Amino acid sequence: MPARMLRLLSLLQSRREWSGAELAHRLGVTDRSVRRDVDRLRELGYPVDATTGTAGGYRLASGRDLPPLLLDDDEAVAVAVALLTAAGGVTGIDETAVRALAKLQQVLPARLRHRVATVGDATVPIGGPAGAPVDPAVLTVLAAACRDHELVSFDHLRRDGEATWRRVEPYRLVTGYGLWYLLAYDPERADWRTFRVDRITDPRPTRARFSPRELPADSATFVRRAIGAAPYRFTATAVVQAPAEVVTARLHLPIPGKVTPVDAASCTVALRGDTIESILADVAAFGADFTLDGPPELLEQVHALGRRLLAAGPPGAPG
């Protein structure tokens, strides 16, 4: 298929409808050339509908079988990364995601298959919800640096909002508990570090190679420990009148060590966050009676939340 027709197909897939003039402008051709290319797409099996008049245009028909979907490079890598994440920790669709990823890799061009394989080889899933959205380009740069044992530099936004520049030895990408992490050794600080990938921007390979060091623990264990030991602005402890496994299932991010059984019918929950709102999200998910030990400002916000919930009931409801 000529490159211009591929570009036309990509445009038709990106928006519901295009006018002939818009397509001609995007492709740098005449309206007549657009009509010819549309006719060729139809001959290949793509159902392109055309409407006439001042509001007329072209669009791919919906609700019918289409030939294979066309993706550009970044879209293909983004889909593969999403499937990789699902395969690593979304209960119920993990096997399906593995099969879909295998099929996608078979039909990708060699250059994209290589990029996707690099990310997959460098990634360790540790369970929990799928990773938060990240830039596929950032992932592929970091994954390639992990593979090649190449020092990488990047800008990193710390938890307190301060921007820093880092130059590290990257080892693994780890996904789990709603986030992507880079596990790396920081020569300047002479210690291992984990970095949230969604806080990394402009990663740059340095062309400087390093000799791999021995990890203090396997990648998954190290990142789990780092998440559990990370300092937070607010901390509190709740005693919840529900079984530990029930409470764990209700929490958005069930980080290991967060929930500890007291007995068969109750548990304690270690609440930590950089904002009170993040702790309130966990409190609201308990779904059971609880007592809370924490800083006064947190207790005040919990009581205010309770009052708002009561006020949201229908008129005449018991308060």
mmCIF file of C-alpha atoms in Angstrom:
data_model
loop_
_atom_site.group_PDB
_atom_site.id
_atom_site.type_symbol
_atom_site.label_atom_id
_atom_site.label_comp_id
_atom_site.label_asym_id
_atom_site.label_seq_id
_atom_site.Cartn_x
_atom_site.Cartn_y
_atom_site.Cartn_z
ATOM 1 C CA MET A 1 0.000 0.000 0.000
ATOM 2 C CA PRO A 2 1.551 3.392 -1.011
ATOM 3 C CA ALA A 3 2.698 5.614 1.840
ATOM 4 C CA ARG A 4 0.105 8.298 1.021
ATOM 5 C CA MET A 5 -2.762 5.809 1.261
ATOM 6 C CA LEU A 6 -1.447 4.632 4.631
ATOM 7 C CA ARG A 7 -1.391 8.233 5.776
ATOM 8 C CA LEU A 8 -4.960 8.704 4.504
ATOM 9 C CA LEU A 9 -6.106 5.593 6.347
ATOM 10 C CA SER A 10 -4.420 6.795 9.526
ATOM 11 C CA LEU A 11 -6.249 10.139 9.262
ATOM 12 C CA LEU A 12 -9.610 8.435 8.716
ATOM 13 C CA GLN A 13 -9.049 6.296 11.797
ATOM 14 C CA SER A 14 -8.109 9.278 13.967
ATOM 15 C CA ARG A 15 -11.355 11.245 13.565
ATOM 16 C CA ARG A 16 -15.007 10.504 12.863
ATOM 17 C CA GLU A 17 -15.256 12.539 9.667
ATOM 18 C CA TRP A 18 -13.028 14.614 7.379
ATOM 19 C CA SER A 19 -13.928 16.954 4.544
ATOM 20 C CA GLY A 20 -12.240 16.366 1.215
ATOM 21 C CA ALA A 21 -10.509 19.742 1.461
ATOM 22 C CA GLU A 22 -9.087 18.906 4.904
ATOM 23 C CA LEU A 23 -7.714 15.583 3.690
ATOM 24 C CA ALA A 24 -6.234 17.178 0.584
ATOM 25 C CA HIS A 25 -4.518 19.829 2.723
ATOM 26 C CA ARG A 26 -3.121 17.244 5.173
ATOM 27 C CA LEU A 27 -1.833 15.035 2.362
ATOM 28 C CA GLY A 28 -0.589 17.866 0.149
ATOM 29 C CA VAL A 29 -2.599 16.692 -2.870
ATOM 30 C CA THR A 30 -5.681 17.703 -4.850
ATOM 31 C CA ASP A 31 -9.276 16.775 -4.040
ATOM 32 C CA ARG A 32 -9.216 14.525 -7.091
ATOM 33 C CA SER A 33 -6.236 12.593 -5.710
ATOM 34 C CA VAL A 34 -8.106 12.128 -2.417
ATOM 35 C CA ARG A 35 -11.087 10.674 -4.283
ATOM 36 C CA ARG A 36 -8.809 8.266 -6.151
ATOM 37 C CA ASP A 37 -7.096 7.133 -2.959
ATOM 38 C CA VAL A 38 -10.469 6.624 -1.253
ATOM 39 C CA ASP A 39 -11.565 4.439 -4.165
ATOM 40 C CA ARG A 40 -8.396 2.351 -3.774
ATOM 41 C CA LEU A 41 -9.052 1.909 -0.051
ATOM 42 C CA ARG A 42 -12.547 0.655 -0.871
ATOM 43 C CA GLU A 43 -11.076 -1.853 -3.350
ATOM 44 C CA LEU A 44 -8.876 -3.140 -0.511
ATOM 45 C CA GLY A 45 -11.913 -3.684 1.703
ATOM 46 C CA TYR A 46 -11.957 -0.530 3.811
ATOM 47 C CA PRO A 47 -15.588 0.725 4.040
ATOM 48 C CA VAL A 48 -15.148 4.475 3.472
ATOM 49 C CA ASP A 49 -18.458 6.332 3.337
ATOM 50 C CA ALA A 50 -18.779 9.626 1.481
ATOM 51 C CA THR A 51 -21.445 12.315 1.870
ATOM 52 C CA THR A 52 -22.123 15.228 -0.464
ATOM 53 C CA GLY A 53 -23.075 18.841 0.107
ATOM 54 C CA THR A 54 -21.473 21.659 2.087
ATOM 55 C CA ALA A 55 -21.157 19.436 5.167
ATOM 56 C CA GLY A 56 -20.014 16.419 3.173
ATOM 57 C CA GLY A 57 -16.887 14.408 3.759
ATOM 58 C CA TYR A 58 -15.367 10.979 4.288
ATOM 59 C CA ARG A 59 -15.429 8.588 7.217
ATOM 60 C CA LEU A 60 -14.794 4.926 7.976
ATOM 61 C CA ALA A 61 -18.075 3.084 8.434
ATOM 62 C CA SER A 62 -18.738 1.628 11.893
ATOM 63 C CA GLY A 63 -20.370 -1.641 12.833
ATOM 64 C CA ARG A 64 -18.775 -3.586 9.993
ATOM 65 C CA ASP A 65 -15.729 -5.817 9.683
ATOM 66 C CA LEU A 66 -12.588 -3.802 8.984
ATOM 67 C CA PRO A 67 -9.224 -4.963 7.629
ATOM 68 C CA PRO A 68 -6.364 -4.886 10.143
ATOM 69 C CA LEU A 69 -6.119 -1.721 12.232
ATOM 70 C CA LEU A 70 -3.381 0.686 11.263
ATOM 71 C CA LEU A 71 -1.283 2.087 14.095
ATOM 72 C CA ASP A 72 1.583 4.532 13.970
ATOM 73 C CA ASP A 73 4.818 3.738 15.832
ATOM 74 C CA ASP A 74 3.940 5.415 19.138
ATOM 75 C CA GLU A 75 0.401 3.990 19.110
ATOM 76 C CA ALA A 76 1.682 0.449 18.529
ATOM 77 C CA VAL A 77 4.206 0.689 21.361
ATOM 78 C CA ALA A 78 1.562 2.239 23.665
ATOM 79 C CA VAL A 79 -0.841 -0.656 22.980
ATOM 80 C CA ALA A 80 1.912 -3.194 23.597
ATOM 81 C CA VAL A 81 2.907 -1.501 26.869
ATOM 82 C CA ALA A 82 -0.736 -1.504 27.999
ATOM 83 C CA LEU A 83 -1.013 -5.218 27.241
ATOM 84 C CA LEU A 84 2.277 -5.869 29.014
ATOM 85 C CA THR A 85 0.967 -4.068 32.096
ATOM 86 C CA ALA A 86 -2.307 -5.989 32.027
ATOM 87 C CA ALA A 87 -0.424 -9.255 31.644
ATOM 88 C CA GLY A 88 1.522 -8.401 34.774
ATOM 89 C CA GLY A 89 -1.233 -7.764 37.229
ATOM 90 C CA VAL A 90 -4.860 -7.342 36.149
ATOM 91 C CA THR A 91 -6.759 -10.304 37.530
ATOM 92 C CA GLY A 92 -9.050 -11.979 35.036
ATOM 93 C CA ILE A 93 -7.493 -10.703 31.818
ATOM 94 C CA ASP A 94 -3.821 -11.524 32.318
ATOM 95 C CA GLU A 95 -3.824 -14.630 30.099
ATOM 96 C CA THR A 96 -5.880 -12.858 27.447
ATOM 97 C CA ALA A 97 -3.445 -9.945 27.497
ATOM 98 C CA VAL A 98 -0.489 -12.314 27.017
ATOM 99 C CA ARG A 99 -2.158 -13.869 23.954
ATOM 100 C CA ALA A 100 -3.041 -10.465 22.509
ATOM 101 C CA LEU A 101 0.507 -9.201 23.067
ATOM 102 C CA ALA A 102 1.953 -12.254 21.320
ATOM 103 C CA LYS A 103 -0.310 -11.676 18.300
ATOM 104 C CA LEU A 104 0.552 -7.981 18.171
ATOM 105 C CA GLN A 105 4.294 -8.691 18.265
ATOM 106 C CA GLN A 106 3.946 -11.088 15.323
ATOM 107 C CA VAL A 107 2.524 -8.405 13.033
ATOM 108 C CA LEU A 108 4.646 -5.457 14.168
ATOM 109 C CA PRO A 109 7.477 -4.257 11.913
ATOM 110 C CA ALA A 110 10.896 -5.373 13.101
ATOM 111 C CA ARG A 111 11.849 -1.937 14.461
ATOM 112 C CA LEU A 112 8.696 -1.806 16.653
ATOM 113 C CA ARG A 113 8.914 -5.439 17.676
ATOM 114 C CA HIS A 114 12.415 -4.694 18.943
ATOM 115 C CA ARG A 115 11.200 -1.680 20.970
ATOM 116 C CA VAL A 116 8.354 -3.661 22.526
ATOM 117 C CA ALA A 117 10.627 -6.617 23.333
ATOM 118 C CA THR A 118 13.113 -4.275 25.004
ATOM 119 C CA VAL A 119 10.431 -2.897 27.316
ATOM 120 C CA GLY A 120 9.149 -6.392 28.072
ATOM 121 C CA ASP A 121 12.591 -7.774 28.861
ATOM 122 C CA ALA A 122 13.358 -4.886 31.239
ATOM 123 C CA THR A 123 10.017 -4.998 33.080
ATOM 124 C CA VAL A 124 9.196 -6.891 36.273
ATOM 125 C CA PRO A 125 5.506 -6.975 37.345
ATOM 126 C CA ILE A 126 4.812 -7.089 41.083
ATOM 127 C CA GLY A 127 1.031 -7.331 41.049
ATOM 128 C CA GLY A 128 -1.691 -4.913 41.958
ATOM 129 C CA PRO A 129 -3.582 -2.686 39.547
ATOM 130 C CA ALA A 130 -2.180 -1.777 36.169
ATOM 131 C CA GLY A 131 0.494 0.892 36.040
ATOM 132 C CA ALA A 132 -0.511 4.512 35.743
ATOM 133 C CA PRO A 133 -0.309 6.043 32.254
ATOM 134 C CA VAL A 134 3.273 6.817 31.247
ATOM 135 C CA ASP A 135 4.902 8.047 28.074
ATOM 136 C CA PRO A 136 5.861 4.999 25.933
ATOM 137 C CA ALA A 137 8.844 6.955 24.616
ATOM 138 C CA VAL A 138 10.149 7.382 28.174
ATOM 139 C CA LEU A 139 9.709 3.659 28.841
ATOM 140 C CA THR A 140 11.559 2.629 25.699
ATOM 141 C CA VAL A 141 14.529 4.934 26.444
ATOM 142 C CA LEU A 142 14.792 3.629 30.016
ATOM 143 C CA ALA A 143 14.341 0.015 28.913
ATOM 144 C CA ALA A 144 17.079 0.334 26.294
ATOM 145 C CA ALA A 145 19.416 1.840 28.906
ATOM 146 C CA CYS A 146 18.665 -1.101 31.240
ATOM 147 C CA ARG A 147 19.413 -3.556 28.445
ATOM 148 C CA ASP A 148 22.634 -1.869 27.332
ATOM 149 C CA HIS A 149 23.958 -1.095 30.849
ATOM 150 C CA GLU A 150 24.143 2.561 29.857
ATOM 151 C CA LEU A 151 24.046 5.470 32.293
ATOM 152 C CA VAL A 152 20.964 7.584 31.760
ATOM 153 C CA SER A 153 20.177 11.122 32.904
ATOM 154 C CA PHE A 154 16.742 12.651 33.362
ATOM 155 C CA ASP A 155 14.724 15.292 35.141
ATOM 156 C CA HIS A 156 12.764 13.949 38.113
ATOM 157 C CA LEU A 157 9.963 15.571 40.073
ATOM 158 C CA ARG A 158 10.281 14.648 43.740
ATOM 159 C CA ARG A 159 7.342 13.931 46.026
ATOM 160 C CA ASP A 160 7.614 17.412 47.537
ATOM 161 C CA GLY A 161 7.342 19.011 44.098
ATOM 162 C CA GLU A 162 11.021 19.908 43.710
ATOM 163 C CA ALA A 163 12.557 19.185 40.287
ATOM 164 C CA THR A 164 15.948 17.467 40.326
ATOM 165 C CA TRP A 165 18.420 16.225 37.736
ATOM 166 C CA ARG A 166 19.657 12.656 38.132
ATOM 167 C CA ARG A 167 22.290 10.501 36.427
ATOM 168 C CA VAL A 168 21.931 6.840 37.328
ATOM 169 C CA GLU A 169 22.718 3.248 36.410
ATOM 170 C CA PRO A 170 19.323 1.779 35.386
ATOM 171 C CA TYR A 171 18.587 -1.883 36.132
ATOM 172 C CA ARG A 172 14.882 -2.690 35.862
ATOM 173 C CA LEU A 173 11.453 -1.252 35.201
ATOM 174 C CA VAL A 174 8.931 -2.469 37.777
ATOM 175 C CA THR A 175 5.169 -2.080 37.442
ATOM 176 C CA GLY A 176 2.561 -2.607 40.148
ATOM 177 C CA TYR A 177 0.337 -0.973 42.751
ATOM 178 C CA GLY A 178 -0.842 1.554 40.198
ATOM 179 C CA LEU A 179 2.570 2.881 39.133
ATOM 180 C CA TRP A 180 5.708 2.279 37.076
ATOM 181 C CA TYR A 181 9.087 2.473 38.817
ATOM 182 C CA LEU A 182 12.699 2.595 37.654
ATOM 183 C CA LEU A 183 15.105 0.681 39.878
ATOM 184 C CA ALA A 184 18.575 2.225 39.555
ATOM 185 C CA TYR A 185 21.875 2.806 41.322
ATOM 186 C CA ASP A 186 22.730 6.456 41.945
ATOM 187 C CA PRO A 187 26.557 6.848 41.908
ATOM 188 C CA GLU A 188 26.377 10.392 43.296
ATOM 189 C CA ARG A 189 24.516 9.161 46.389
ATOM 190 C CA ALA A 190 26.250 5.768 46.429
ATOM 191 C CA ASP A 191 22.957 3.977 46.957
ATOM 192 C CA TRP A 192 20.076 2.231 45.209
ATOM 193 C CA ARG A 193 17.012 4.301 44.368
ATOM 194 C CA THR A 194 13.538 3.853 42.918
ATOM 195 C CA PHE A 195 12.001 6.544 40.725
ATOM 196 C CA ARG A 196 8.380 6.858 39.668
ATOM 197 C CA VAL A 197 8.429 6.807 35.875
ATOM 198 C CA ASP A 198 5.466 9.179 35.609
ATOM 199 C CA ARG A 199 7.678 11.773 37.336
ATOM 200 C CA ILE A 200 10.579 11.278 34.909
ATOM 201 C CA THR A 201 10.910 13.589 31.905
ATOM 202 C CA ASP A 202 13.413 13.887 29.078
ATOM 203 C CA PRO A 203 15.479 10.744 29.743
ATOM 204 C CA ARG A 204 18.780 10.947 27.854
ATOM 205 C CA PRO A 205 21.235 8.092 27.213
ATOM 206 C CA THR A 206 24.772 9.221 28.004
ATOM 207 C CA ARG A 207 26.729 6.673 25.893
ATOM 208 C CA ALA A 208 28.661 5.820 29.065
ATOM 209 C CA ARG A 209 28.499 2.143 29.993
ATOM 210 C CA PHE A 210 28.661 0.693 33.499
ATOM 211 C CA SER A 211 29.458 -2.712 34.955
ATOM 212 C CA PRO A 212 26.311 -4.166 36.561
ATOM 213 C CA ARG A 213 26.332 -4.276 40.341
ATOM 214 C CA GLU A 214 24.818 -7.006 42.482
ATOM 215 C CA LEU A 215 21.310 -6.084 43.544
ATOM 216 C CA PRO A 216 20.689 -6.026 47.321
ATOM 217 C CA ALA A 217 17.565 -8.119 46.647
ATOM 218 C CA ASP A 218 15.583 -9.220 43.625
ATOM 219 C CA SER A 219 13.942 -6.316 41.788
ATOM 220 C CA ALA A 220 10.389 -7.024 42.922
ATOM 221 C CA THR A 221 11.357 -7.415 46.581
ATOM 222 C CA PHE A 222 13.488 -4.283 46.565
ATOM 223 C CA VAL A 223 10.744 -2.102 45.088
ATOM 224 C CA ARG A 224 8.139 -3.525 47.468
ATOM 225 C CA ARG A 225 10.381 -2.658 50.413
ATOM 226 C CA ALA A 226 11.083 0.810 49.017
ATOM 227 C CA ILE A 227 7.376 1.526 48.620
ATOM 228 C CA GLY A 228 6.689 0.331 52.139
ATOM 229 C CA ALA A 229 9.530 2.364 53.670
ATOM 230 C CA ALA A 230 9.001 5.599 51.752
ATOM 231 C CA PRO A 231 8.467 8.664 53.994
ATOM 232 C CA TYR A 232 5.134 10.443 53.778
ATOM 233 C CA ARG A 233 3.885 13.739 55.117
ATOM 234 C CA PHE A 234 0.860 12.257 56.893
ATOM 235 C CA THR A 235 0.615 8.920 58.708
ATOM 236 C CA ALA A 236 -2.177 7.323 60.711
ATOM 237 C CA THR A 237 -3.362 3.928 61.896
ATOM 238 C CA ALA A 238 -6.910 2.651 61.615
ATOM 239 C CA VAL A 239 -8.466 -0.348 63.362
ATOM 240 C CA VAL A 240 -11.166 -1.646 61.014
ATOM 241 C CA GLN A 241 -13.945 -4.032 62.039
ATOM 242 C CA ALA A 242 -13.640 -6.262 58.993
ATOM 243 C CA PRO A 243 -11.375 -9.168 58.001
ATOM 244 C CA ALA A 244 -7.974 -8.202 56.623
ATOM 245 C CA GLU A 245 -8.563 -9.860 53.258
ATOM 246 C CA VAL A 246 -11.845 -7.981 52.800
ATOM 247 C CA VAL A 247 -10.276 -4.600 53.565
ATOM 248 C CA THR A 248 -7.269 -5.336 51.346
ATOM 249 C CA ALA A 249 -9.563 -6.068 48.401
ATOM 250 C CA ARG A 250 -11.352 -2.748 48.874
ATOM 251 C CA LEU A 251 -8.250 -0.555 48.948
ATOM 252 C CA HIS A 252 -7.145 1.090 45.714
ATOM 253 C CA LEU A 253 -3.457 0.356 46.321
ATOM 254 C CA PRO A 254 -3.071 -2.721 48.570
ATOM 255 C CA ILE A 255 0.660 -2.260 49.181
ATOM 256 C CA PRO A 256 2.244 -5.163 51.112
ATOM 257 C CA GLY A 257 2.295 -4.595 54.872
ATOM 258 C CA LYS A 258 -0.453 -1.986 54.713
ATOM 259 C CA VAL A 259 -3.105 -4.254 56.248
ATOM 260 C CA THR A 260 -2.368 -6.453 59.282
ATOM 261 C CA PRO A 261 -4.874 -8.907 60.780
ATOM 262 C CA VAL A 262 -5.856 -8.432 64.438
ATOM 263 C CA ASP A 263 -8.187 -11.420 64.504
ATOM 264 C CA ALA A 264 -10.591 -13.125 62.124
ATOM 265 C CA ALA A 265 -12.976 -10.160 62.158
ATOM 266 C CA SER A 266 -10.727 -7.080 62.362
ATOM 267 C CA CYS A 267 -7.440 -5.616 61.169
ATOM 268 C CA THR A 268 -5.198 -2.563 61.330
ATOM 269 C CA VAL A 269 -4.454 -0.390 58.300
ATOM 270 C CA ALA A 270 -1.325 1.765 58.062
ATOM 271 C CA LEU A 271 -2.411 4.958 56.328
ATOM 272 C CA ARG A 272 0.224 7.148 54.692
ATOM 273 C CA GLY A 273 0.087 9.908 52.133
ATOM 274 C CA ASP A 274 1.505 13.216 51.045
ATOM 275 C CA THR A 275 -1.997 14.714 51.116
ATOM 276 C CA ILE A 276 -4.879 14.218 53.502
ATOM 277 C CA GLU A 277 -7.111 13.553 50.493
ATOM 278 C CA SER A 278 -5.122 10.452 49.573
ATOM 279 C CA ILE A 279 -5.674 9.051 53.075
ATOM 280 C CA LEU A 280 -9.369 9.927 52.991
ATOM 281 C CA ALA A 281 -9.707 7.837 49.821
ATOM 282 C CA ASP A 282 -8.570 4.769 51.785
ATOM 283 C CA VAL A 283 -10.780 5.625 54.746
ATOM 284 C CA ALA A 284 -13.818 5.914 52.490
ATOM 285 C CA ALA A 285 -13.055 2.460 51.052
ATOM 286 C CA PHE A 286 -13.118 0.609 54.406
ATOM 287 C CA GLY A 287 -16.818 -0.122 54.204
ATOM 288 C CA ALA A 288 -16.905 -0.961 57.927
ATOM 289 C CA ASP A 289 -16.699 0.661 61.362
ATOM 290 C CA PHE A 290 -13.260 1.859 62.365
ATOM 291 C CA THR A 291 -11.294 3.921 64.863
ATOM 292 C CA LEU A 292 -8.517 6.224 63.746
ATOM 293 C CA ASP A 293 -5.312 7.367 65.415
ATOM 294 C CA GLY A 294 -3.650 10.202 63.548
ATOM 295 C CA PRO A 295 -2.783 13.904 63.453
ATOM 296 C CA PRO A 296 -5.537 16.399 64.418
ATOM 297 C CA GLU A 297 -5.841 17.850 60.910
ATOM 298 C CA LEU A 298 -6.540 14.381 59.518
ATOM 299 C CA LEU A 299 -9.151 13.591 62.179
ATOM 300 C CA GLU A 300 -10.837 16.930 61.491
ATOM 301 C CA GLN A 301 -11.058 16.143 57.764
ATOM 302 C CA VAL A 302 -12.441 12.650 58.472
ATOM 303 C CA HIS A 303 -15.170 14.132 60.690
ATOM 304 C CA ALA A 304 -15.947 16.733 58.001
ATOM 305 C CA LEU A 305 -16.214 13.955 55.418
ATOM 306 C CA GLY A 306 -18.637 12.100 57.681
ATOM 307 C CA ARG A 307 -20.802 15.195 58.049
ATOM 308 C CA ARG A 308 -20.893 15.723 54.298
ATOM 309 C CA LEU A 309 -21.881 12.113 53.700
ATOM 310 C CA LEU A 310 -24.717 12.399 56.221
ATOM 311 C CA ALA A 311 -25.892 15.656 54.662
ATOM 312 C CA ALA A 312 -25.994 13.988 51.246
ATOM 313 C CA GLY A 313 -28.817 11.652 52.358
ATOM 314 C CA PRO A 314 -32.447 12.217 51.347
ATOM 315 C CA PRO A 315 -34.560 14.660 53.383
ATOM 316 C CA GLY A 316 -35.787 13.098 56.593
ATOM 317 C CA ALA A 317 -33.083 10.425 56.652
ATOM 318 C CA PRO A 318 -31.636 9.745 60.127
ATOM 319 C CA GLY A 319 -28.464 11.728 60.783
#
